Amino acid sequence: MTAGLASADSTLLGPGDDAAVVATTDGRVVATTDMLIEGRHFRRDWSTANDVGHKAAARNFADIAAMGAVPTALLVGFATPGDLEVIWADGLVAGLREECGEVGAAVVGGDITEADVICLGITALGDLQGRAPVTLSGARVGDIVAFAGRLGWAAAGFAVLSRGFRSPVQVVAAHRRPEPPYAEGPRAAEAGATSMTDVSDGLVADLGHIAEASGVRIDLLGAQLPVPAKLAEVGAALNVDPRLWVLTGGDDYALVATFPAGTALSEAWTRIGVVNEGEGVRVDGRRWPAGGHEHFR
């Protein structure tokens, strides 16, 4: 499975030994881990092995970017039934390798074992390159709230697939293979972001983590929340308010951050709210049910 894997400048010792050795420029390593379980996080009849590889890497790299860091390495724990086709494993590794190529990282090692269903335990490492980490707890009253990436697309794709459809292809592809705005994490840190996270469980839910950690209230302005025409089209077809996907849908791995008022943001960022005194998250002054994903709910 490691044959043909590309290396990266930060990889000093890659797969094949007891452990890998990864270089970092400032003496600190950002580390995150995530799991994907067949039937819970992906279905083989909905996604190809290549899709699953891309998504497994993207979920972790988005967490690295949300700290203001650059991904450098990936460790892969892979459990599988013994009768899994080799071509599926090859497709998985290809997806991991291709997503690593998007950020200049490399798969540097991992482990494999047998299990009743496919399980992936992914650990990503990142380099802050001298920057301070952007945490959940730094939002301050008066900050603006902005996001980069896509909101609601993966949730719309999940809704479409759940109804037994395979189109529109744009939203279905968004569920199968997210496209996080990796470069915007370090750029936000350099622009002075006071807090940041990736939208994995839903915009309201993930902003709720920032509000709680920072001891503030986040007010979102409904008129500034974009609802793309394609989501509106799918919502009308499925009789679903597309704002529900934008506010509570996860798995797009957009970045959402708070910045000091007056910060000049690039076109990649869309302002959607402000930070005030109080607690929780409000949409046009009203408490919005958090929704989103909660384990064991």
XYZ file of C-alpha atoms in Angstrom:
297
model
C 0.000 0.000 0.000
C 2.950 2.356 0.463
C 4.429 1.654 -2.959
C 4.515 4.769 -5.074
C 3.664 7.187 -2.264
C 5.224 10.596 -2.815
C 7.457 12.246 -0.240
C 7.555 15.877 0.895
C 10.317 18.268 1.881
C 9.345 17.885 5.545
C 9.664 14.071 5.444
C 13.070 13.055 6.771
C 12.159 9.374 7.199
C 8.995 7.957 5.652
C 7.164 4.605 5.656
C 9.012 1.387 6.400
C 10.628 1.963 9.800
C 9.237 1.780 13.339
C 8.324 5.457 13.191
C 8.596 8.373 10.798
C 10.706 11.507 11.224
C 9.168 14.798 10.135
C 10.927 18.167 10.123
C 9.322 21.340 11.481
C 10.650 24.845 11.024
C 9.890 26.368 14.429
C 10.105 23.491 16.907
C 6.336 23.053 17.313
C 4.073 20.429 15.737
C 0.329 20.824 15.258
C -1.337 17.409 15.578
C -4.903 16.225 15.032
C -6.634 12.884 14.616
C -9.960 11.779 13.168
C -11.793 8.529 12.482
C -13.949 7.372 9.571
C -16.109 4.290 10.030
C -17.865 2.545 7.156
C -21.615 2.978 7.490
C -21.186 5.985 9.768
C -18.971 8.390 7.824
C -19.077 6.865 4.352
C -20.842 4.209 2.295
C -19.146 2.223 -0.419
C -22.277 2.363 -2.581
C -22.204 6.195 -2.414
C -18.469 6.917 -2.632
C -15.523 5.395 -4.441
C -12.399 4.333 -2.577
C -10.654 7.353 -4.108
C -13.380 9.631 -2.706
C -12.945 8.127 0.757
C -9.177 8.691 0.620
C -9.631 12.327 -0.343
C -12.209 12.890 2.385
C -10.167 11.144 5.070
C -7.199 13.402 4.411
C -9.283 16.557 3.913
C -11.058 16.236 7.276
C -7.717 16.276 9.053
C -5.947 18.844 6.914
C -8.860 21.253 7.500
C -8.217 21.013 11.250
C -4.548 21.846 10.672
C -5.467 24.841 8.500
C -7.961 26.032 11.130
C -5.058 26.457 13.555
C -3.269 28.676 11.030
C -0.793 25.919 10.177
C 0.391 24.163 7.006
C -0.127 20.368 6.762
C 3.091 18.362 6.531
C 2.365 14.679 7.169
C -0.337 12.040 7.454
C -0.375 8.786 9.436
C -2.987 6.214 8.420
C -4.503 3.504 10.597
C -6.444 1.142 8.306
C -8.687 -1.699 9.509
C -10.525 -3.802 6.935
C -12.338 -7.078 6.398
C -9.963 -9.677 4.994
C -11.983 -10.096 1.815
C -11.747 -6.451 0.733
C -10.722 -6.187 -2.906
C -7.129 -5.028 -3.355
C -8.290 -2.525 -5.967
C -10.351 -0.741 -3.268
C -7.297 -0.383 -1.022
C -5.300 0.913 -3.986
C -8.008 3.496 -4.694
C -8.004 4.602 -1.067
C -4.251 5.160 -1.069
C -4.471 7.042 -4.361
C -7.043 9.410 -2.845
C -4.882 9.980 0.229
C -1.837 10.630 -1.957
C -3.696 13.033 -4.235
C -5.123 15.080 -1.335
C -1.655 15.231 0.235
C -0.423 16.604 -3.075
C -2.894 19.503 -2.756
C -1.080 20.781 0.347
C 2.467 19.515 -0.116
C 2.202 16.876 2.632
C 2.981 13.153 2.539
C 1.753 9.885 4.017
C 4.653 8.959 6.304
C 3.398 5.753 7.919
C 0.544 3.957 9.632
C -0.813 0.564 10.596
C -3.139 -2.094 9.193
C -5.321 -4.703 10.876
C -8.450 -6.782 10.327
C -11.951 -5.632 11.314
C -15.562 -6.377 10.460
C -15.986 -3.069 8.610
C -13.553 -0.580 7.106
C -12.205 1.821 9.749
C -9.740 4.639 9.166
C -7.876 6.386 11.961
C -6.040 9.363 10.458
C -3.485 11.577 12.198
C -2.267 14.757 10.521
C 0.714 16.887 11.463
C 1.259 20.540 10.627
C 3.783 23.358 10.864
C 2.929 26.827 12.212
C 5.948 28.311 10.419
C 6.567 30.767 13.230
C 2.964 31.907 13.608
C 0.990 31.733 16.848
C -1.794 29.123 16.722
C -5.298 30.508 16.155
C -7.516 28.918 18.817
C -11.217 28.841 19.685
C -10.820 31.126 22.690
C -9.571 34.377 21.137
C -12.786 36.011 19.854
C -13.391 39.475 21.305
C -16.416 41.767 21.464
C -16.439 43.947 18.346
C -14.776 41.371 16.095
C -16.295 40.536 12.725
C -17.183 36.964 11.731
C -16.326 35.641 8.265
C -16.024 32.328 6.456
C -14.051 30.947 3.511
C -15.059 27.934 1.451
C -18.493 26.386 0.928
C -21.411 26.013 3.340
C -24.323 23.636 2.954
C -23.193 21.846 -0.196
C -22.201 18.545 1.435
C -25.394 18.495 3.509
C -27.447 19.024 0.363
C -25.523 16.181 -1.292
C -26.232 13.919 1.668
C -29.937 14.778 1.435
C -29.967 13.968 -2.273
C -28.189 10.636 -1.797
C -30.459 9.752 1.127
C -33.479 10.149 -1.175
C -31.952 7.661 -3.614
C -30.821 10.203 -6.229
C -27.369 10.765 -7.721
C -27.775 14.306 -9.057
C -27.243 17.250 -9.191
C -23.677 16.124 -9.496
C -22.277 19.308 -7.895
C -23.884 18.708 -4.510
C -23.360 14.947 -4.563
C -19.662 15.491 -5.322
C -19.445 17.955 -2.422
C -20.575 15.222 -0.025
C -18.234 12.645 -1.491
C -15.129 14.811 -1.744
C -14.899 18.102 0.209
C -12.668 20.968 -0.929
C -11.479 22.857 2.161
C -9.810 26.244 1.564
C -6.510 25.120 3.087
C -4.449 28.178 2.159
C -6.902 30.540 3.858
C -6.040 29.207 7.322
C -2.459 30.517 7.378
C -3.591 33.663 5.532
C -6.228 34.333 8.187
C -3.602 33.905 10.897
C -1.337 36.395 9.164
C -4.269 38.810 8.801
C -4.780 38.768 12.574
C -7.625 36.263 13.056
C -8.510 36.118 16.743
C -10.230 32.707 16.587
C -10.884 30.116 13.919
C -12.337 26.656 13.330
C -13.367 24.450 10.450
C -17.048 23.777 9.814
C -17.271 20.020 10.263
C -20.419 19.716 12.389
C -22.358 22.755 11.130
C -21.831 26.536 11.092
C -23.972 27.288 14.149
C -22.615 24.320 16.104
C -18.969 25.095 15.361
C -19.363 28.834 16.007
C -20.957 27.766 19.274
C -17.612 26.242 20.263
C -15.909 29.591 19.618
C -18.616 31.468 21.552
C -18.298 29.138 24.531
C -14.487 29.074 24.587
C -14.259 32.866 24.162
C -17.091 33.795 26.530
C -18.941 35.831 23.890
C -22.103 35.830 21.767
C -21.904 35.517 18.007
C -24.609 37.263 15.988
C -25.052 36.075 12.409
C -26.812 38.264 9.877
C -29.170 36.194 7.743
C -29.009 38.584 4.797
C -25.241 38.070 4.568
C -25.407 34.263 4.558
C -25.146 33.182 0.920
C -27.604 30.603 -0.417
C -26.244 29.573 -3.835
C -28.778 29.080 -6.610
C -27.951 25.362 -6.840
C -28.793 24.830 -3.149
C -32.019 26.765 -3.564
C -32.880 24.554 -6.545
C -32.212 21.345 -4.620
C -34.076 22.683 -1.584
C -37.147 23.421 -3.693
C -37.023 19.923 -5.194
C -36.737 18.250 -1.778
C -39.028 20.717 0.053
C -36.199 21.757 2.385
C -35.240 25.315 3.366
C -31.649 25.521 2.013
C -30.711 27.834 4.909
C -30.947 24.735 7.085
C -28.055 23.201 5.153
C -26.035 26.438 5.260
C -26.491 26.884 9.016
C -26.358 23.304 10.261
C -24.743 21.223 7.509
C -21.223 19.948 8.098
C -18.668 18.052 6.023
C -17.791 20.979 3.735
C -14.882 21.913 6.024
C -15.129 25.629 5.325
C -13.109 27.855 7.646
C -14.903 30.345 9.893
C -12.983 32.942 11.875
C -13.259 36.159 13.838
C -11.157 39.198 12.976
C -10.663 42.622 14.570
C -13.064 45.204 13.140
C -11.531 46.965 10.158
C -9.446 43.990 9.037
C -9.020 43.990 5.262
C -10.121 40.541 4.125
C -9.425 38.942 0.773
C -12.214 38.017 -1.636
C -12.048 34.448 -0.335
C -13.729 35.559 2.900
C -17.388 36.525 3.323
C -18.492 38.565 6.343
C -21.526 37.040 8.023
C -21.717 38.488 11.532
C -20.255 40.187 14.578
C -19.116 39.272 18.083
C -21.056 40.789 20.980
C -21.341 40.409 24.721
C -23.375 37.441 25.870
C -23.367 33.748 25.063
C -24.270 31.355 22.284
C -25.059 31.981 18.630
C -27.956 34.050 17.262
C -29.270 34.377 13.703
C -30.928 37.780 13.183
C -31.223 38.084 16.946
C -32.904 34.730 17.463
C -31.414 31.597 18.924
C -31.109 29.052 16.134
C -31.337 25.380 17.108
C -27.752 24.183 16.891
C -28.546 21.147 14.768
C -25.458 19.843 13.039
C -23.768 16.605 14.030
C -23.523 15.432 17.617
C -21.965 12.083 18.475
C -24.332 9.673 20.279
C -27.362 11.999 19.883
